Coordinates of C-alpha atoms in Angstrom, one line a residue:
Chain X
M1 CA 0.0 0.0 0.0
S2 CA 1.6 3.3 -1.0
Y3 CA 2.3 5.9 1.5
K4 CA 4.9 8.6 2.2
L5 CA 6.5 10.0 5.3
T6 CA 6.5 13.7 5.9
D7 CA 7.2 15.8 9.0
T8 CA 8.5 14.3 12.3
I9 CA 5.6 14.2 14.7
L10 CA 7.3 12.6 17.7
Y11 CA 10.9 12.6 18.6
V12 CA 12.3 11.0 21.7
E13 CA 16.0 11.3 22.4
N14 CA 18.0 9.5 25.0
L15 CA 15.1 9.4 27.4
S16 CA 15.7 8.1 30.9
V17 CA 13.5 8.1 33.9
A18 CA 14.5 7.3 37.5
Y19 CA 12.6 7.3 40.7
G20 CA 15.3 8.1 43.3
D21 CA 18.2 5.7 42.7
K22 CA 16.0 3.3 40.7
V23 CA 16.4 3.7 36.9
V24 CA 13.2 2.5 35.3
I25 CA 13.9 3.3 31.6
K26 CA 17.1 4.4 30.0
D27 CA 18.4 5.7 26.7
I28 CA 15.1 5.4 24.8
T29 CA 15.4 7.0 21.4
F30 CA 12.9 6.8 18.5
E31 CA 11.3 9.0 15.9
E32 CA 7.9 8.8 14.2
K33 CA 7.0 10.7 11.1
N34 CA 3.6 11.7 9.7
V35 CA 2.2 9.0 7.4
V36 CA 0.4 10.3 4.4
R37 CA -1.7 8.0 2.2
E38 CA -3.2 9.2 -1.0
G39 CA -6.9 9.7 -1.0
K40 CA -7.3 8.5 2.6
I41 CA -7.0 10.2 6.0
T42 CA -4.8 8.0 8.1
G43 CA -3.3 8.8 11.5
Q44 CA -0.4 7.0 13.1
T45 CA -0.9 3.9 15.3
I46 CA 2.1 3.0 17.4
A47 CA 2.3 0.0 19.8
F48 CA 4.6 -0.6 22.7
V49 CA 4.8 -4.2 23.9
G50 CA 7.0 -5.8 26.5
R51 CA 6.9 -8.0 29.6
S52 CA 5.5 -6.6 32.8
G53 CA 7.8 -4.2 34.8
R54 CA 9.9 -3.2 31.8
G55 CA 8.8 0.5 32.1
K56 CA 6.0 0.9 29.5
S57 CA 3.8 2.8 31.9
T58 CA 6.7 5.0 33.0
L59 CA 7.5 5.7 29.4
F60 CA 3.9 6.7 28.8
R61 CA 3.9 8.9 31.9
A62 CA 7.0 10.7 30.5
L63 CA 5.5 11.0 27.0
T64 CA 2.4 12.7 28.5
G65 CA 4.5 15.0 30.7
L66 CA 3.2 13.5 33.9
V67 CA 6.7 12.6 35.0
K68 CA 9.8 14.6 34.4
P69 CA 12.6 12.7 32.6
S70 CA 15.9 12.4 34.4
S71 CA 17.6 13.0 31.1
G72 CA 16.8 13.3 27.4
R73 CA 13.9 15.1 25.7
I74 CA 10.6 14.5 24.1
L75 CA 9.5 16.7 21.2
I76 CA 6.1 16.8 19.5
S77 CA 4.8 18.8 16.5
D78 CA 4.0 22.4 17.4
V79 CA 0.7 22.7 15.6
T80 CA 0.3 26.3 16.8
S81 CA 3.4 27.4 14.9
S82 CA 3.2 28.6 11.3
M83 CA 6.7 27.3 10.6
N84 CA 7.1 24.0 8.8
N85 CA 8.2 20.9 10.9
S86 CA 8.4 23.0 14.1
A87 CA 8.6 21.1 17.4
K88 CA 8.1 21.7 21.1
E89 CA 9.0 19.9 24.3
V90 CA 6.0 18.0 25.6
K91 CA 4.2 19.2 28.7
E92 CA 1.2 18.2 30.8
G93 CA -2.0 18.3 28.7
D94 CA -0.3 18.2 25.3
V95 CA -0.8 14.5 25.0
G96 CA -4.0 12.8 25.9
F97 CA -3.7 9.9 28.2
V98 CA -6.3 7.1 28.8
D99 CA -5.4 4.7 31.6
Q100 CA -6.5 1.1 31.6
K101 CA -9.3 1.9 34.1
Y102 CA -10.7 4.5 31.8
T103 CA -10.7 7.1 34.6
L104 CA -13.3 9.9 34.4
F105 CA -14.5 12.7 36.7
R106 CA -17.0 10.8 38.9
N107 CA -19.1 14.0 39.4
K108 CA -19.4 15.1 35.7
T109 CA -21.9 13.8 33.2
I110 CA -20.6 12.9 29.7
H111 CA -21.7 16.3 28.4
Q112 CA -20.2 18.2 31.3
A113 CA -16.9 16.2 31.0
F114 CA -16.7 17.1 27.3
M115 CA -17.4 20.8 28.0
F116 CA -14.7 20.7 30.7
A117 CA -12.2 19.1 28.2
L118 CA -12.9 22.0 25.8
R119 CA -12.7 24.8 28.4
K120 CA -9.3 26.0 27.2
K121 CA -10.0 25.9 23.5
N122 CA -10.5 29.2 21.8
M123 CA -14.0 28.5 20.5
K124 CA -17.4 30.0 21.0
D125 CA -19.9 28.0 23.1
D126 CA -22.0 27.2 20.1
A127 CA -19.1 25.8 18.2
K128 CA -18.2 23.7 21.3
E129 CA -21.8 22.4 21.5
E130 CA -21.6 21.5 17.8
L131 CA -18.4 19.7 18.2
I132 CA -19.6 17.8 21.3
N133 CA -22.8 16.8 19.4
H134 CA -20.7 15.6 16.5
Y135 CA -18.7 13.2 18.8
L136 CA -21.8 12.2 20.8
T137 CA -23.5 11.1 17.6
T138 CA -20.5 9.6 15.8
W139 CA -19.5 7.6 18.8
G140 CA -23.0 6.5 19.8
L141 CA -23.1 8.4 23.1
E142 CA -26.1 10.7 22.5
P143 CA -28.6 8.7 24.5
C144 CA -26.4 8.8 27.6
K145 CA -25.0 12.3 27.4
N146 CA -26.5 13.3 30.8
Q147 CA -25.4 10.2 32.6
Y148 CA -22.6 10.0 35.2
P149 CA -19.6 7.5 34.9
C150 CA -21.2 5.2 37.4
E151 CA -24.3 4.9 35.2
L152 CA -22.4 4.0 32.1
S153 CA -21.5 0.6 30.6
G154 CA -17.8 -0.4 30.2
G155 CA -18.0 0.4 26.4
Q156 CA -19.6 3.8 27.0
R157 CA -16.9 4.6 29.7
Q158 CA -14.1 3.8 27.2
R159 CA -15.5 6.0 24.5
T160 CA -16.1 8.9 26.9
A161 CA -12.5 8.7 28.2
I162 CA -11.1 8.6 24.7
I163 CA -13.2 11.5 23.3
E164 CA -12.5 13.6 26.4
Q165 CA -8.8 13.3 25.7
I166 CA -9.3 14.0 21.9
L167 CA -11.2 17.2 22.8
S168 CA -8.6 18.4 25.3
S169 CA -5.3 17.5 23.7
D170 CA -4.1 18.2 20.2
Y171 CA -3.5 15.2 18.1
Y172 CA -1.7 12.8 20.4
M173 CA -3.4 10.1 22.4
I174 CA -1.7 7.5 24.6
L175 CA -3.7 4.5 25.9
D176 CA -2.2 2.3 28.6
E177 CA -3.3 -1.3 28.0
P178 CA -6.7 -0.3 26.5
F179 CA -7.6 -4.0 25.9
S180 CA -6.8 -5.3 29.3
G181 CA -9.6 -7.2 30.9
L182 CA -12.1 -6.4 28.1
D183 CA -14.6 -8.9 26.6
V184 CA -14.7 -9.6 22.9
G185 CA -17.4 -7.0 22.3
N186 CA -15.5 -4.2 24.1
I187 CA -12.3 -5.1 22.3
E188 CA -14.1 -4.5 19.1
N189 CA -15.4 -1.2 20.4
V190 CA -11.9 0.0 21.2
K191 CA -10.7 -1.2 17.8
E192 CA -13.5 0.8 16.2
A193 CA -12.5 3.8 18.3
F194 CA -8.9 3.5 17.0
Q195 CA -10.2 3.6 13.4
L196 CA -12.5 6.6 14.1
I197 CA -9.6 8.6 15.7
S198 CA -7.3 7.6 12.8
S199 CA -9.8 8.6 10.2
E200 CA -10.5 12.0 11.8
H201 CA -7.1 13.7 11.0
D202 CA -3.8 12.9 9.4
L203 CA -1.9 14.0 12.4
N204 CA -3.9 12.0 14.9
T205 CA -1.4 9.7 16.6
I206 CA -2.4 6.8 18.8
I207 CA 0.2 5.3 21.1
F208 CA -0.9 2.2 23.0
S209 CA 0.6 -0.7 25.0
T210 CA -0.8 -4.2 25.2
H211 CA 0.0 -7.7 26.2
D212 CA -2.0 -9.0 23.3
I213 CA 0.7 -9.2 20.6
E214 CA -1.7 -10.3 17.9
L215 CA -3.8 -7.1 18.4
A216 CA -0.6 -5.0 18.4
V217 CA 0.4 -6.5 15.0
E218 CA -3.1 -6.2 13.7
L219 CA -3.6 -2.5 14.6
A220 CA -0.2 -0.8 14.7
D221 CA 1.9 0.5 11.9
S222 CA 4.9 0.8 14.1
I223 CA 5.7 -1.6 17.0
Y224 CA 8.4 -1.1 19.7
V225 CA 9.4 -3.9 22.1
I226 CA 10.5 -2.6 25.5
G227 CA 12.7 -4.9 27.5
Y228 CA 15.8 -5.3 29.5
P229 CA 18.9 -5.0 27.2
M230 CA 22.0 -7.1 27.3
V231 CA 24.9 -5.1 28.6
D232 CA 28.4 -6.8 28.7
G233 CA 26.7 -10.2 28.4
K234 CA 24.4 -9.5 31.4
K235 CA 20.8 -8.5 31.4
A236 CA 20.4 -4.9 32.7
N237 CA 17.5 -4.1 35.0
Y238 CA 16.1 -1.0 33.2
G239 CA 13.8 -0.9 30.3
T240 CA 14.8 0.3 26.8
I241 CA 13.7 -0.3 23.2
V242 CA 15.1 -3.7 22.2
K243 CA 13.3 -4.1 18.9
H244 CA 11.4 -1.9 16.4
I245 CA 9.2 -3.3 13.6
D246 CA 8.0 -0.9 11.0
M247 CA 4.8 -2.5 9.7
K248 CA 4.6 0.0 6.9
K249 CA 8.0 -0.8 5.5
N250 CA 7.3 -4.6 5.5
G251 CA 4.0 -4.0 3.7
L252 CA 1.7 -5.4 6.5
S253 CA 0.1 -2.1 7.7
W254 CA -3.6 -1.5 6.9
N255 CA -3.9 -5.1 5.6
P256 CA -6.1 -7.9 7.0
F257 CA -4.4 -10.2 9.5
S258 CA -2.4 -12.9 7.6
A259 CA 0.3 -15.6 8.0
D260 CA 2.9 -12.8 7.5
H261 CA 1.4 -11.0 10.5
L262 CA 1.8 -14.2 12.5
D263 CA 5.5 -14.3 11.7
V264 CA 5.8 -10.8 13.1
V265 CA 4.0 -12.0 16.2
N266 CA 6.5 -14.8 16.7
E267 CA 9.4 -12.4 16.1
I268 CA 8.1 -10.0 18.8
K269 CA 7.4 -12.8 21.2
T270 CA 11.0 -14.1 20.8
A271 CA 12.3 -10.6 21.4
M272 CA 10.2 -10.2 24.5
L273 CA 11.3 -13.5 26.0
Q274 CA 14.9 -12.6 25.5
S275 CA 14.5 -9.3 27.2
Chain F
M1 CA -34.0 -22.9 57.0
K2 CA -30.4 -24.1 56.6
K3 CA -29.6 -21.0 54.7
L4 CA -30.3 -18.8 57.7
F5 CA -27.3 -20.3 59.5
K6 CA -25.0 -20.4 56.5
P7 CA -22.2 -17.8 56.6
F8 CA -22.2 -15.2 53.8
E9 CA -25.5 -16.5 52.5
K10 CA -27.5 -13.8 50.6
L11 CA -31.2 -13.7 51.6
P12 CA -34.1 -11.9 49.9
S13 CA -34.8 -8.4 51.5
N14 CA -38.2 -9.4 52.8
Q15 CA -36.7 -12.3 54.7
V16 CA -34.0 -10.0 56.2
T17 CA -36.7 -7.6 57.3
L18 CA -38.6 -10.4 58.9
I19 CA -35.5 -11.5 60.8
Y20 CA -34.9 -8.0 62.1
V21 CA -38.5 -7.6 63.2
G22 CA -38.3 -11.0 64.9
W23 CA -35.2 -10.1 66.9
T24 CA -36.7 -6.7 67.9
A25 CA -39.9 -8.4 69.1
L26 CA -37.9 -10.9 71.1
L27 CA -35.8 -8.1 72.7
L28 CA -39.0 -6.2 73.6
L29 CA -40.5 -9.4 75.0
F30 CA -37.3 -10.1 77.0
W31 CA -37.5 -6.5 78.4
I32 CA -41.2 -6.8 79.4
I33 CA -40.7 -10.2 81.1
T34 CA -37.5 -9.3 83.0
A35 CA -38.9 -6.0 84.1
S36 CA -42.1 -7.6 85.4
I37 CA -40.7 -10.6 87.4
G38 CA -39.6 -10.1 91.0
D39 CA -39.2 -7.0 93.1
K40 CA -35.7 -6.1 91.9
H41 CA -35.0 -5.6 88.2
L42 CA -32.4 -3.9 86.1
F43 CA -34.6 -2.1 83.7
P44 CA -37.9 -0.2 84.3
T45 CA -41.1 -1.6 82.9
P46 CA -42.5 -0.2 79.6
A47 CA -45.2 1.5 81.6
Q48 CA -42.6 3.3 83.8
V49 CA -40.8 4.4 80.6
L50 CA -44.0 5.7 79.1
K51 CA -44.8 7.6 82.3
G52 CA -41.3 9.0 82.3
L53 CA -41.8 10.2 78.7
E54 CA -45.1 11.8 79.6
G55 CA -43.4 13.6 82.5
L56 CA -40.6 14.8 80.3
Y57 CA -43.0 16.1 77.7
N58 CA -44.9 18.1 80.3
E59 CA -41.6 19.6 81.5
G60 CA -40.7 20.9 78.0
L61 CA -39.0 18.0 76.3
V62 CA -39.5 19.6 72.9
V63 CA -37.6 22.8 74.0
H64 CA -34.8 20.6 75.4
I65 CA -34.5 18.7 72.2
A66 CA -34.4 21.9 70.2
S67 CA -31.7 23.2 72.5
S68 CA -29.6 20.0 72.0
L69 CA -30.1 20.0 68.3
W70 CA -29.1 23.7 68.0
L71 CA -26.0 23.1 70.1
C72 CA -25.1 20.2 67.8
I73 CA -25.7 22.1 64.6
R74 CA -23.5 25.0 65.7
A75 CA -20.7 22.6 66.8
I76 CA -20.9 20.5 63.7
F77 CA -20.9 23.6 61.4
I78 CA -17.8 25.1 63.0
S79 CA -16.0 21.7 63.1
I80 CA -16.7 21.1 59.4
I81 CA -15.4 24.5 58.4
I82 CA -12.2 24.0 60.4
S83 CA -11.7 20.4 59.3
L84 CA -12.4 21.1 55.6
V85 CA -10.0 24.0 55.5
V86 CA -7.3 22.2 57.2
S87 CA -7.8 19.0 55.1
Y88 CA -8.1 20.8 51.8
I89 CA -4.8 22.6 52.3
S90 CA -3.1 19.4 53.4
P91 CA -1.8 18.6 49.8
I92 CA 0.3 21.8 50.1
P93 CA 3.6 20.6 51.6
L94 CA 4.1 23.7 53.7
L95 CA 0.7 23.5 55.3
Q96 CA 0.3 19.7 55.7
F97 CA 1.5 20.0 59.3
F98 CA -1.8 21.5 60.5
A99 CA -4.0 18.7 59.3
K100 CA -1.7 16.0 60.6
T101 CA -1.3 17.6 64.0
L102 CA -5.0 18.3 64.4
S103 CA -5.7 14.6 63.5
K104 CA -3.2 13.5 66.2
L105 CA -4.8 15.6 68.9
R106 CA -7.7 13.1 69.0
Y107 CA -5.6 11.3 71.6
L108 CA -5.8 14.2 74.1
P109 CA -7.9 13.7 77.2
L110 CA -11.1 15.7 77.6
T111 CA -10.2 17.1 81.0
G112 CA -7.1 18.8 79.8
I113 CA -8.9 20.5 77.0
T114 CA -11.9 21.7 79.1
F115 CA -9.5 23.2 81.7
Y116 CA -7.9 25.5 79.1
L117 CA -11.2 26.2 77.3
A118 CA -12.6 27.3 80.7
I119 CA -9.8 29.8 81.1
L120 CA -10.3 31.2 77.6
I121 CA -14.1 31.2 77.3
E122 CA -16.5 32.9 79.6
S123 CA -19.9 31.8 78.4
G124 CA -21.0 28.3 79.3
R125 CA -22.9 27.8 76.1
T126 CA -19.8 28.8 74.0
M127 CA -17.8 26.5 76.2
Q128 CA -20.1 23.5 75.3
I129 CA -19.9 24.3 71.6
W130 CA -16.1 24.5 71.6
V131 CA -15.6 21.3 73.6
L132 CA -17.6 19.5 70.9
V133 CA -15.8 21.4 68.1
V134 CA -12.4 20.5 69.4
F135 CA -13.3 16.8 69.6
M136 CA -15.3 16.6 66.4
S137 CA -12.7 18.5 64.4
T138 CA -9.9 16.0 65.3
Y139 CA -12.0 13.0 64.2
L140 CA -13.4 14.7 61.1
T141 CA -9.9 15.7 60.0
T142 CA -8.7 12.2 60.5
S143 CA -11.5 10.8 58.3
L144 CA -11.0 13.6 55.7
L145 CA -7.3 12.8 55.5
G146 CA -8.1 9.2 55.0
M147 CA -10.5 10.1 52.2
I148 CA -7.8 12.2 50.5
N149 CA -5.2 9.5 50.8
S150 CA -7.6 6.9 49.2
I151 CA -8.1 8.9 46.0
P152 CA -6.4 6.9 43.3
Q153 CA -3.4 8.4 41.6
E154 CA -5.2 7.9 38.2
E155 CA -7.8 10.5 39.1
F156 CA -5.1 13.2 39.7
D157 CA -3.3 12.1 36.5
H158 CA -6.6 12.2 34.6
A159 CA -7.2 15.8 35.6
R160 CA -3.6 16.8 34.8
T161 CA -3.8 15.3 31.3
L162 CA -6.9 17.5 30.8
Q163 CA -4.6 20.5 31.2
C164 CA -5.6 21.2 34.9
N165 CA -3.0 23.0 36.8
R166 CA -2.3 21.8 40.4
W167 CA -4.9 24.2 41.9
E168 CA -7.5 23.0 39.4
V169 CA -6.7 19.4 40.3
L170 CA -7.2 20.3 44.0
W171 CA -10.6 21.9 43.1
E172 CA -11.9 19.4 40.6
V173 CA -10.7 16.1 42.1
L174 CA -10.5 16.7 45.8
I175 CA -13.1 19.4 46.6
K176 CA -15.8 19.1 43.9
G177 CA -15.2 15.4 43.1
R178 CA -15.4 14.3 46.8
M179 CA -18.3 16.4 48.2
D180 CA -20.5 13.4 48.7
Y181 CA -17.7 11.8 50.7
V182 CA -17.7 14.8 53.1
I183 CA -21.5 14.2 53.8
E184 CA -20.7 10.6 54.5
I185 CA -17.8 11.5 56.8
I186 CA -20.0 13.9 58.7
R187 CA -22.7 11.2 59.1
Q188 CA -20.2 8.8 60.5
N189 CA -18.6 11.3 62.9
L190 CA -21.9 12.8 64.0
A191 CA -22.2 9.9 66.5
I192 CA -19.2 11.3 68.4
V193 CA -21.0 14.6 69.0
W194 CA -24.2 12.9 69.9
M195 CA -22.4 10.6 72.3
M196 CA -20.7 13.5 74.0
L197 CA -23.9 15.5 74.3
V198 CA -24.6 14.3 77.9
T199 CA -21.1 15.1 79.1
V200 CA -21.0 18.5 77.5
E201 CA -24.5 19.6 78.4
S202 CA -23.8 18.8 82.0
I203 CA -21.0 21.5 82.0
M204 CA -23.7 24.1 82.2
V205 CA -27.1 23.0 83.3
A206 CA -28.8 26.4 82.8
S207 CA -28.7 25.9 79.0
G208 CA -31.0 22.8 79.3
G209 CA -30.9 20.2 76.7
L210 CA -31.2 16.4 76.6
G211 CA -27.9 16.0 78.5
F212 CA -29.2 18.1 81.3
L213 CA -32.5 16.2 81.5
I214 CA -30.7 12.8 81.7
K215 CA -28.3 14.1 84.4
N216 CA -31.2 15.4 86.4
S217 CA -33.1 12.2 86.1
D218 CA -30.0 10.3 87.1
K219 CA -29.7 12.3 90.3
F220 CA -33.2 11.3 91.4
M221 CA -32.7 7.7 90.2
N222 CA -35.7 8.0 87.9
H223 CA -35.1 5.0 85.7
G224 CA -38.2 5.4 83.7
R225 CA -37.2 8.9 82.6
I226 CA -33.6 7.8 82.0
V227 CA -34.6 5.0 79.6
A228 CA -37.1 7.2 77.9
L229 CA -34.4 9.8 77.3
Q230 CA -32.0 7.2 76.0
I231 CA -34.6 6.1 73.5
I232 CA -35.2 9.7 72.4
I233 CA -31.5 10.4 72.0
L234 CA -31.1 7.2 70.0
A235 CA -34.1 7.9 67.8
L236 CA -33.0 11.5 67.1
G237 CA -29.4 10.4 66.3
L238 CA -30.7 7.7 63.9
G239 CA -33.1 10.3 62.4
I240 CA -30.3 12.7 61.6
D241 CA -28.2 9.8 60.3
F242 CA -31.1 8.8 58.0
V243 CA -31.6 12.4 56.7
L244 CA -27.9 12.8 55.9
E245 CA -27.7 9.5 54.1
K246 CA -30.9 10.4 52.1
S247 CA -29.6 13.9 51.3
R248 CA -26.3 12.4 49.9
K249 CA -28.2 10.1 47.6
I250 CA -30.6 12.8 46.5
F251 CA -28.1 15.7 45.9
F252 CA -25.2 13.5 44.6
R253 CA -26.7 11.2 42.0
Y254 CA -23.3 9.9 41.1
S255 CA -22.5 8.9 44.7
K256 CA -22.1 5.1 45.1
I257 CA -20.2 4.9 48.4

């Protein structure tokens, strides 16, 4: 499938995070560019996989600006700048973050939560209402717009948490294990949500982690394996990127799951077990 | 029938009600029988209690109830203000000291506090209020700190990812987001004020109140009146508890504590 890569949308350089003396992730460097496909709006879908405790959640907290890196830097596109390919250091609120519990404000209805997410946007109230109504309708939340999180089903909660972050942040969205503990129906809901986000804007970038390698291979166009690296013949006890698979380059992106995808799954599993 | 004796067995609500009614009836029967047999008995008969109640009513029971309730309302109001302010500023590192210290003061004995309050305060009624305030504030603050500590980190992170600065996080997650918990905490700690009512109202008998009535009845060994008053105090306490619980559910639809 033909595509071209344009501006850099995410640039992470020598990122390390430590809590006190404990180094959790170290020397993480990667770059993601905007993918453009002719005649089709396609955002970026990036997966991070790895065994438990390798630092995926810490990496996500750093990417969202929730935790300050001990060293290194994270740059994202500066969409407010008129200059081409301009970048800015990430800060709290630039990147949307949905945790695996799909946390919401317990005292806000869906509509109130969306209004709150839009409070800093330079838009008139009518335009905000219109935008909210668009999302409520497109994502099937119109009937429950006045309900509180405790009155929502699991699927409705997921969609609310995702839209809230879309409305608040610019184009970046991180989801920490969005498929964890979900039934088949809800997994399909989240997959549909991914497609909806991706089809909304070229710059929309979904970054997610999962323990389901098949799902990562099916959905992502770029996959990073986080694990403990081998240093001087010994396994280090901090996480870093041990493998990167570019699904666009190997021609598997945006294609139905096939035997070739399964080969990638096995390749990733091997890398995970070794790290 | 076997189910009734099986641990952790879930029963239909009508069966549960029947069990409660049955135990209450047995308790009442036990009271009537033990109070009627022999010359000496621990509890007064139901007739004596009813007579005590009649006497209390004729001596202005309603006024005394109003006096006690007014005392409690004022004490609770001041305690809530103090505890909420101290607890809400506790996430600020420089000011955390106040909430932690106030919480620890719950181990102080009553006598020591009343001694210093007596030096500082001239009016007996004010003294009653402040004794209750000091005690309730310590317990309320302890519970509020517990509530703050139990807020999951995800809720703070969620607010931060929605571009809330730290003050907005405090306002949205802690203050607005946990208002229903405050009502619940007040409900749980109200029992402390209610329990201390007798002690506190006996500090100054001229103000009246249920505590004064019970102390007065105790002096004359009027058991019928004492039990009648205990029942009134219990019923009023349970009534306030019920109103607070209902209010929380009505005003905070999202509250599922």
